[in-house]
Structures are given as C-alpha cells and as structure tokens.
mmCIF file of C-alpha atoms in Angstrom:
data_model
loop_
_atom_site.group_PDB
_atom_site.id
_atom_site.type_symbol
_atom_site.label_atom_id
_atom_site.label_comp_id
_atom_site.label_asym_id
_atom_site.label_seq_id
_atom_site.Cartn_x
_atom_site.Cartn_y
_atom_site.Cartn_z
ATOM 1 C CA ALA A 25 146.377 124.604 155.610
ATOM 2 C CA ARG A 26 142.938 125.763 156.740
ATOM 3 C CA LEU A 27 142.485 122.653 158.859
ATOM 4 C CA LEU A 28 145.896 123.011 160.505
ATOM 5 C CA GLU A 29 145.231 126.686 161.203
ATOM 6 C CA ALA A 30 142.150 125.644 163.160
ATOM 7 C CA LEU A 31 144.300 123.156 165.103
ATOM 8 C CA GLY A 32 146.820 125.825 166.122
ATOM 9 C CA ARG A 33 149.441 125.066 163.421
ATOM 10 C CA PRO A 34 150.956 121.955 165.058
ATOM 11 C CA GLN A 35 153.372 121.648 162.120
ATOM 12 C CA ASP A 36 155.278 124.641 163.519
ATOM 13 C CA ALA A 37 155.881 123.042 166.926
ATOM 14 C CA CYS A 38 159.317 121.623 166.111
ATOM 15 C CA LEU A 39 162.104 121.265 163.577
ATOM 16 C CA ALA A 40 160.890 119.467 160.439
ATOM 17 C CA LEU A 41 162.624 117.804 157.497
ATOM 18 C CA HIS A 42 160.573 117.362 154.306
ATOM 19 C CA VAL A 43 161.377 114.358 152.084
ATOM 20 C CA ALA A 44 160.191 113.799 148.496
ATOM 21 C CA GLY A 45 161.306 111.338 145.823
ATOM 22 C CA SER A 46 160.287 108.443 143.611
ATOM 23 C CA LYS A 47 162.021 105.907 145.832
ATOM 24 C CA GLY A 48 164.203 105.976 148.912
ATOM 25 C CA LYS A 49 161.970 108.293 150.947
ATOM 26 C CA GLY A 50 161.304 105.772 153.681
ATOM 27 C CA SER A 51 164.905 104.647 154.098
ATOM 28 C CA THR A 52 166.257 108.187 153.967
ATOM 29 C CA ALA A 53 163.649 109.261 156.521
ATOM 30 C CA ALA A 54 164.695 106.375 158.780
ATOM 31 C CA PHE A 55 168.366 107.436 158.593
ATOM 32 C CA LEU A 56 167.418 111.062 159.275
ATOM 33 C CA ALA A 57 165.281 110.079 162.259
ATOM 34 C CA ALA A 58 168.033 107.879 163.692
ATOM 35 C CA GLY A 59 170.503 110.748 163.426
ATOM 36 C CA LEU A 60 168.128 113.190 165.088
ATOM 37 C CA ARG A 61 167.429 110.745 167.923
ATOM 38 C CA ALA A 62 171.172 110.249 168.403
ATOM 39 C CA ALA A 63 171.455 114.034 168.733
ATOM 40 C CA GLY A 64 168.908 114.010 171.565
ATOM 41 C CA HIS A 65 165.660 114.775 169.748
ATOM 42 C CA ARG A 66 162.311 113.107 170.258
ATOM 43 C CA VAL A 67 161.398 112.345 166.654
ATOM 44 C CA GLY A 68 158.102 111.841 164.863
ATOM 45 C CA VAL A 69 158.173 110.191 161.426
ATOM 46 C CA TYR A 70 155.278 110.439 158.968
ATOM 47 C CA SER A 71 155.495 107.961 156.108
ATOM 48 C CA SER A 72 153.419 105.993 153.608
ATOM 49 C CA PRO A 73 152.316 103.485 152.634
ATOM 50 C CA HIS A 74 152.051 101.143 155.599
ATOM 51 C CA LEU A 75 152.791 97.438 155.268
ATOM 52 C CA SER A 76 150.937 95.682 158.088
ATOM 53 C CA ASP A 77 149.453 98.327 160.388
ATOM 54 C CA TRP A 78 148.305 101.830 159.475
ATOM 55 C CA ARG A 79 149.944 103.133 162.669
ATOM 56 C CA GLU A 80 153.272 102.619 160.863
ATOM 57 C CA ARG A 81 152.469 105.920 159.129
ATOM 58 C CA ALA A 82 153.092 108.064 162.232
ATOM 59 C CA THR A 83 155.636 106.795 164.747
ATOM 60 C CA VAL A 84 157.352 108.464 167.695
ATOM 61 C CA ASP A 85 160.956 107.467 168.356
ATOM 62 C CA GLY A 86 160.427 104.398 166.208
ATOM 63 C CA GLU A 87 157.384 103.141 168.124
ATOM 64 C CA PHE A 88 153.645 103.251 167.556
ATOM 65 C CA ALA A 89 151.971 106.146 169.331
ATOM 66 C CA SER A 90 149.468 105.198 172.016
ATOM 67 C CA ASP A 91 145.836 104.610 171.114
ATOM 68 C CA GLU A 92 144.942 107.501 173.433
ATOM 69 C CA LEU A 93 147.132 109.919 171.479
ATOM 70 C CA TRP A 94 145.717 108.706 168.168
ATOM 71 C CA MET A 95 142.133 109.023 169.370
ATOM 72 C CA ALA A 96 142.693 112.529 170.720
ATOM 73 C CA SER A 97 144.344 113.687 167.487
ATOM 74 C CA LEU A 98 141.763 112.100 165.207
ATOM 75 C CA ARG A 99 138.957 113.600 167.299
ATOM 76 C CA ALA A 100 140.541 117.062 167.142
ATOM 77 C CA VAL A 101 140.999 116.821 163.383
ATOM 78 C CA LEU A 102 137.474 115.604 162.691
ATOM 79 C CA ASP A 103 136.012 118.308 164.940
ATOM 80 C CA ALA A 104 137.961 120.975 163.007
ATOM 81 C CA SER A 105 137.200 119.482 159.570
ATOM 82 C CA HIS A 106 135.102 121.349 157.028
ATOM 83 C CA GLY A 107 134.141 118.044 155.389
ATOM 84 C CA ASP A 108 135.924 118.608 152.083
ATOM 85 C CA GLU A 109 139.362 117.308 153.049
ATOM 86 C CA THR A 110 140.749 114.110 151.514
ATOM 87 C CA PHE A 111 141.638 111.065 153.603
ATOM 88 C CA PHE A 112 145.313 111.974 153.230
ATOM 89 C CA ASP A 113 144.614 115.567 154.342
ATOM 90 C CA LEU A 114 142.950 114.278 157.504
ATOM 91 C CA LEU A 115 145.647 111.706 158.249
ATOM 92 C CA THR A 116 148.434 114.250 157.672
ATOM 93 C CA ALA A 117 146.777 116.739 160.025
ATOM 94 C CA ALA A 118 146.236 114.010 162.636
ATOM 95 C CA ALA A 119 149.895 112.950 162.452
ATOM 96 C CA LEU A 120 151.151 116.523 162.856
ATOM 97 C CA HIS A 121 148.761 117.098 165.756
ATOM 98 C CA LEU A 122 149.906 113.809 167.330
ATOM 99 C CA PHE A 123 153.594 114.706 167.042
ATOM 100 C CA ALA A 124 153.015 118.031 168.808
ATOM 101 C CA ALA A 125 150.945 116.359 171.536
ATOM 102 C CA ALA A 126 153.620 113.666 172.009
ATOM 103 C CA GLY A 127 156.267 116.320 172.682
ATOM 104 C CA CYS A 128 158.318 115.676 169.582
ATOM 105 C CA THR A 129 161.149 118.155 169.089
ATOM 106 C CA ALA A 130 161.828 117.085 165.480
ATOM 107 C CA THR A 131 159.846 115.463 162.696
ATOM 108 C CA VAL A 132 160.692 113.795 159.402
ATOM 109 C CA ILE A 133 157.767 114.136 157.010
ATOM 110 C CA GLU A 134 157.497 112.135 153.792
ATOM 111 C CA VAL A 135 155.567 113.495 150.845
ATOM 112 C CA GLY A 136 152.593 111.322 149.951
ATOM 113 C CA LEU A 137 152.615 111.881 146.181
ATOM 114 C CA GLY A 138 154.707 114.335 144.188
ATOM 115 C CA GLY A 139 155.293 117.344 146.400
ATOM 116 C CA ARG A 140 154.072 120.583 144.863
ATOM 117 C CA PHE A 141 150.387 119.850 145.526
ATOM 118 C CA ASP A 142 150.777 117.335 148.360
ATOM 119 C CA SER A 143 149.078 117.712 151.740
ATOM 120 C CA THR A 144 152.495 117.878 153.423
ATOM 121 C CA ARG A 145 153.346 121.055 151.478
ATOM 122 C CA VAL A 146 152.048 123.044 154.484
ATOM 123 C CA LEU A 147 155.368 122.622 156.325
ATOM 124 C CA LYS A 148 157.966 125.285 157.042
ATOM 125 C CA PRO A 149 160.880 122.856 157.221
ATOM 126 C CA ALA A 150 164.527 123.249 158.175
ATOM 127 C CA ALA A 151 165.525 121.366 155.014
ATOM 128 C CA THR A 152 163.901 119.886 151.912
ATOM 129 C CA LEU A 153 165.269 116.904 150.025
ATOM 130 C CA VAL A 154 164.498 114.858 146.924
ATOM 131 C CA THR A 155 165.876 111.335 147.096
ATOM 132 C CA SER A 156 165.424 110.212 143.489
ATOM 133 C CA ILE A 157 163.392 110.774 140.338
ATOM 134 C CA GLU A 158 161.897 107.962 138.254
ATOM 135 C CA ARG A 159 158.980 107.647 135.872
ATOM 136 C CA GLU A 160 156.091 106.781 138.192
ATOM 137 C CA HIS A 161 152.524 107.963 138.797
ATOM 138 C CA GLU A 162 152.671 109.641 135.386
ATOM 139 C CA ASP A 163 148.888 109.862 135.267
ATOM 140 C CA VAL A 164 149.132 112.370 138.137
ATOM 141 C CA LEU A 165 152.702 113.723 138.077
ATOM 142 C CA GLY A 166 153.698 113.406 134.419
ATOM 143 C CA PRO A 167 153.957 112.954 131.606
ATOM 144 C CA GLY A 168 157.720 112.548 131.437
ATOM 145 C CA ILE A 169 160.541 112.665 133.922
ATOM 146 C CA GLU A 170 160.959 116.448 133.702
ATOM 147 C CA GLN A 171 157.352 117.048 134.758
ATOM 148 C CA ILE A 172 157.715 114.530 137.580
ATOM 149 C CA ALA A 173 160.839 116.380 138.767
ATOM 150 C CA TRP A 174 158.955 119.709 138.618
ATOM 151 C CA ASN A 175 156.249 118.275 140.860
ATOM 152 C CA LYS A 176 158.718 116.947 143.404
ATOM 153 C CA ALA A 177 160.733 120.180 143.397
ATOM 154 C CA GLY A 178 157.584 121.958 144.554
ATOM 155 C CA ILE A 179 158.681 121.387 148.163
ATOM 156 C CA PHE A 180 161.652 123.769 147.725
ATOM 157 C CA LEU A 181 161.154 127.035 149.617
ATOM 158 C CA PRO A 182 163.000 130.358 149.943
ATOM 159 C CA GLY A 183 165.468 130.343 152.819
ATOM 160 C CA VAL A 184 165.319 126.558 153.226
ATOM 161 C CA PRO A 185 168.329 124.443 152.159
ATOM 162 C CA ALA A 186 167.489 122.124 149.250
ATOM 163 C CA PHE A 187 169.160 118.733 148.766
ATOM 164 C CA ALA A 188 169.095 115.908 146.215
ATOM 165 C CA GLY A 189 170.359 112.347 146.205
ATOM 166 C CA ALA A 190 173.073 110.992 143.938
ATOM 167 C CA GLY A 191 172.396 109.368 140.579
ATOM 168 C CA ILE A 192 169.368 111.394 139.469
ATOM 169 C CA ASP A 193 168.763 111.462 135.704
ATOM 170 C CA GLU A 194 170.407 114.526 134.152
ATOM 171 C CA ARG A 195 167.147 115.856 132.697
ATOM 172 C CA ALA A 196 165.415 115.611 136.066
ATOM 173 C CA LEU A 197 168.408 117.066 137.885
ATOM 174 C CA GLU A 198 168.362 120.152 135.650
ATOM 175 C CA VAL A 199 164.726 120.735 136.615
ATOM 176 C CA LEU A 200 165.509 120.339 140.322
ATOM 177 C CA GLN A 201 168.396 122.770 140.073
ATOM 178 C CA ALA A 202 166.306 125.318 138.175
ATOM 179 C CA GLU A 203 163.457 125.096 140.702
ATOM 180 C CA ALA A 204 165.865 125.473 143.623
ATOM 181 C CA ASN A 205 167.416 128.517 141.957
ATOM 182 C CA ALA A 206 163.941 129.976 141.382
ATOM 183 C CA VAL A 207 163.397 130.181 145.165
ATOM 184 C CA GLY A 208 166.901 131.528 145.787
ATOM 185 C CA GLU A 209 168.559 128.256 146.827
ATOM 186 C CA THR A 210 171.477 126.274 145.423
ATOM 187 C CA LEU A 211 170.710 122.565 145.159
ATOM 188 C CA GLN A 212 173.160 120.536 147.254
ATOM 189 C CA ILE A 213 173.797 117.094 145.753
ATOM 190 C CA ALA A 214 174.863 114.218 147.993
ATOM 191 C CA PRO A 215 177.697 111.831 147.106
ATOM 192 C CA ALA A 216 176.918 108.259 146.058
ATOM 193 C CA GLN A 217 178.154 107.014 149.436
ATOM 194 C CA ARG A 218 179.764 108.287 152.586
ATOM 195 C CA ALA A 219 183.547 108.273 152.747
ATOM 196 C CA ALA A 220 183.560 105.880 155.700
ATOM 197 C CA GLY A 221 181.093 103.444 157.141
ATOM 198 C CA ALA A 222 179.550 100.024 156.744
ATOM 199 C CA LYS A 223 178.596 98.712 153.317
ATOM 200 C CA LEU A 224 174.829 98.614 152.882
ATOM 201 C CA GLU A 225 172.581 96.458 150.715
ATOM 202 C CA PRO A 226 170.754 96.944 148.416
ATOM 203 C CA GLU A 227 173.302 99.344 146.919
ATOM 204 C CA HIS A 228 170.850 102.248 146.692
ATOM 205 C CA GLN A 229 170.832 102.323 150.493
ATOM 206 C CA GLN A 230 174.359 103.749 150.242
ATOM 207 C CA ARG A 231 172.902 106.773 148.428
ATOM 208 C CA ASN A 232 170.054 107.181 150.924
ATOM 209 C CA HIS A 233 172.523 107.022 153.814
ATOM 210 C CA ALA A 234 174.821 109.569 152.156
ATOM 211 C CA LEU A 235 171.935 111.980 151.506
ATOM 212 C CA ALA A 236 170.736 111.783 155.112
ATOM 213 C CA GLY A 237 174.289 112.330 156.311
ATOM 214 C CA LEU A 238 174.764 115.444 154.172
ATOM 215 C CA VAL A 239 171.491 116.988 155.389
ATOM 216 C CA LEU A 240 172.273 116.313 159.046
ATOM 217 C CA GLU A 241 175.825 117.624 158.719
ATOM 218 C CA ARG A 242 174.549 120.883 157.229
ATOM 219 C CA LEU A 243 172.068 121.224 160.101
ATOM 220 C CA GLY A 244 174.713 120.613 162.773
ATOM 221 C CA PHE A 245 173.929 116.993 163.640
ATOM 222 C CA GLY A 246 176.776 115.376 161.730
ATOM 223 C CA ALA A 247 178.755 114.205 164.751
ATOM 224 C CA ALA A 248 175.812 112.278 166.203
ATOM 225 C CA PHE A 249 175.010 110.721 162.830
ATOM 226 C CA ALA A 250 178.600 109.647 162.228
ATOM 227 C CA LYS A 251 178.532 107.494 165.384
ATOM 228 C CA LEU A 252 175.569 105.435 164.174
ATOM 229 C CA ASP A 253 175.924 102.008 162.598
ATOM 230 C CA PRO A 254 173.545 102.334 159.616
ATOM 231 C CA ARG A 255 173.011 98.563 159.565
ATOM 232 C CA THR A 256 171.005 98.906 162.777
ATOM 233 C CA VAL A 257 168.443 101.185 161.111
ATOM 234 C CA ARG A 258 165.381 99.114 160.203
ATOM 235 C CA LEU A 259 162.230 100.030 158.322
ATOM 236 C CA ALA A 260 159.101 97.957 157.746
ATOM 237 C CA GLY A 261 158.815 96.799 154.159
ATOM 238 C CA ARG A 262 162.404 97.555 153.161
ATOM 239 C CA PHE A 263 163.961 94.104 152.715
ATOM 240 C CA GLU A 264 162.234 93.162 155.945
ATOM 241 C CA LEU A 265 162.941 89.602 157.069
ATOM 242 C CA ARG A 266 160.187 87.619 158.786
ATOM 243 C CA GLN A 267 159.396 83.934 159.275
ATOM 244 C CA ASP A 268 156.255 81.906 158.672
ATOM 245 C CA GLY A 269 154.894 79.305 161.069
ATOM 246 C CA ALA A 270 157.226 76.649 159.673
ATOM 247 C CA GLY A 271 160.297 78.820 160.191
ATOM 248 C CA ARG A 272 160.805 79.633 156.510
ATOM 249 C CA ALA A 273 162.269 83.025 155.658
ATOM 250 C CA ILE A 274 159.944 85.581 154.067
ATOM 251 C CA VAL A 275 161.284 88.881 152.769
ATOM 252 C CA PHE A 276 158.918 91.832 152.387
ATOM 253 C CA ASP A 277 159.851 94.795 150.202
ATOM 254 C CA THR A 278 157.614 97.622 149.004
ATOM 255 C CA ALA A 279 159.762 98.370 145.940
ATOM 256 C CA HIS A 280 157.505 99.511 143.099
ATOM 257 C CA SER A 281 159.766 101.002 140.411
ATOM 258 C CA GLU A 282 161.900 99.034 137.965
ATOM 259 C CA ASN A 283 165.277 99.963 139.464
ATOM 260 C CA SER A 284 164.281 99.314 143.060
ATOM 261 C CA LEU A 285 162.544 96.033 142.172
ATOM 262 C CA VAL A 286 165.625 94.820 140.321
ATOM 263 C CA ALA A 287 167.852 95.757 143.271
ATOM 264 C CA ALA A 288 165.590 93.957 145.751
ATOM 265 C CA LEU A 289 165.376 90.778 143.648
ATOM 266 C CA GLU A 290 169.100 90.641 142.978
ATOM 267 C CA LEU A 291 169.826 90.945 146.698
ATOM 268 C CA PHE A 292 167.189 88.270 147.376
ATOM 269 C CA ARG A 293 168.986 85.895 145.003
ATOM 270 C CA ARG A 294 172.395 86.594 146.531
ATOM 271 C CA ARG A 295 171.186 86.089 150.087
ATOM 272 C CA TYR A 296 169.294 82.848 149.349
ATOM 273 C CA HIS A 297 171.191 81.479 146.338
ATOM 274 C CA GLU A 298 171.357 77.925 147.712
ATOM 275 C CA GLN A 299 167.693 77.703 148.661
ATOM 276 C CA SER A 300 164.465 77.173 146.796
ATOM 277 C CA ARG A 301 162.908 80.593 146.234
ATOM 278 C CA GLY A 302 159.561 81.972 145.209
ATOM 279 C CA VAL A 303 158.335 85.490 144.493
ATOM 280 C CA VAL A 304 154.852 86.933 144.985
ATOM 281 C CA PHE A 305 154.502 90.235 143.153
ATOM 282 C CA ALA A 306 151.530 92.544 143.771
ATOM 283 C CA LEU A 307 150.803 95.779 141.902
ATOM 284 C CA ARG A 308 148.296 98.572 141.979
ATOM 285 C CA ASP A 309 146.417 99.070 138.744
ATOM 286 C CA ASP A 310 148.224 102.365 138.046
ATOM 287 C CA LYS A 311 151.465 100.454 137.332
ATOM 288 C CA ASP A 312 152.605 99.103 133.955
ATOM 289 C CA ALA A 313 152.537 95.413 134.885
ATOM 290 C CA GLN A 314 153.762 94.144 131.506
ATOM 291 C CA ALA A 315 156.777 96.457 131.374
ATOM 292 C CA LEU A 316 157.799 95.650 134.956
ATOM 293 C CA ALA A 317 157.333 91.917 134.402
ATOM 294 C CA ALA A 318 159.523 92.036 131.288
ATOM 295 C CA ALA A 319 162.270 93.864 133.174
ATOM 296 C CA LEU A 320 162.153 91.394 136.067
ATOM 297 C CA GLN A 321 161.726 88.124 134.195
ATOM 298 C CA ALA A 322 165.436 87.449 133.707
ATOM 299 C CA ARG A 323 166.148 88.034 137.388
ATOM 300 C CA LEU A 324 163.717 85.576 138.922
#
C-alpha cells in the first residue's frame, strides 16, 4: 500500500475485479476479461503463475504488454521502493502501474496466495469472488479447510458485492458466508452451470463460466457476456494443446490439487484414448506428492 501510494495509487485508475480461490482463478479471470472486452473495455489481467514467459502474469487485452511499458513500470516501482517489499509486492505494483499506463479501463486481478494478507489486497474492487476452496498451501493458509476459507474470504469488503463458485465444501462455504456477513454483504453463490451455452471440458470449467457470468450480470455486463462462445476463451496452461517438433500433441495443464488433476487426466484419456500416452508430473516441494500420486495412479 505504501509503495502504491508513492506511485499515485494506480490501482484506483479503473474498475477492478478481485479473484481468489484454490483453483479456477485463471479460467474465471479469463472469462471475466473476455466479457469485459466484449462490453468495450480495455482489460488488464494479473495472474500467476506463468507457464512459459513471466509476461503472462500481466497482459492487456490478451496480449503481452510492450517491453517499453514493462521497463517504465518496473523503473517507477524500483525508484519508489523502500527496499523491504517482496518480489510479489514489486511485481503486483508494476502490473497495476502498467495497466494504468496502458489505458486499461478494467482489470481482473488474481490473488497470489490466500487473500487476506496477499499483496493484491490493496484493491478497491467492484466485486470480489472466491472460485473454490480446497486443502492447499496449508503450511501458510491452514491448517484445515475452514482456516483456508477464512484466508480467502479476507478479500471481502464493505459495500463490495461478494461471490462464490458452486460446489464449495459446506464447512468452507459457512466460513465464506460468515465473513461476507461480517462486512455487511450477502454472499452470492453461482449455479453449477449457465442455463444455456456450450458444454465445456473439463467439467469444472462449467462452474468457472457460470461464476464469471453471474458477476458480470450483476455489474451490468451480462448481455455482452451472453454473446460470447466460451470455447473461444483460451488460457496458457489450462489444457493447453501444443505440438513438438515431430508433430506429436502435448497438453500442458497447471492443475495442482487432487480434484483438478483428476479432471485434467480424465479429459486427457478421453481425448486421446486411442493413442499411446505419457504423463510428466512436476510438483513443488510444498505438495504432498505421495497422496497426490495415490489419488492419480488409477487414472493414468
């Protein structure tokens, strides 16, 4: 907050949507951004992690910002820094500065980790939303799903509509509802899927699409969103299809919780059931590799 104050509070330059959750943040953010662009906005999206290029973390209308914009924003942030900010603090400030400099009229900002104590908590958004709650990063956010939900609900603010995706564990949902009520808001829960529209895979994309639709409808952008074909919305690292030099299909997915990994692998099997398949699975050391491997073994 101190750093952004020195930069002239670039986070206040345009409408912002703040997205937290254990999974589904990136896809939901992509649907939100597509709806806002369809409504005529120039949209900045801040997300993490990146898959191939760190510039994926701050895009403008779905494209990398220019090197000149990045250099100017990074220089401004480093000049204003007190030296005690984290890497994520500095990158968040640079992205917000970049979006303002690029003339964005709306932004979709993903939480980095949790929500209550995240660098992105400096926003004054038009809406806050929690996509899902799962047991993850318990060394920081836990222990237990209720404590994780409490951390993610920290983005709820007085006077700002609060939303949640479908299918959240009842214990976590009770925490989200209580935290929304504590700031004077009623938690609005999205349906599992929209009443009309194309079928999406993996299935959890239906929930992400429905949550984005509810938020945009409440903000007055529902008509523009309804005209979009959600199958045209693409996001790096979310069942992303590429090819190697020999023309073989390679699917990249950044799924890192049990449910999302299972969904990605089951879709992988359905799509390529007649072909020889292989899986390369990489984990950070803060994940329970044995538990995830046991859950996935039968699906390989």
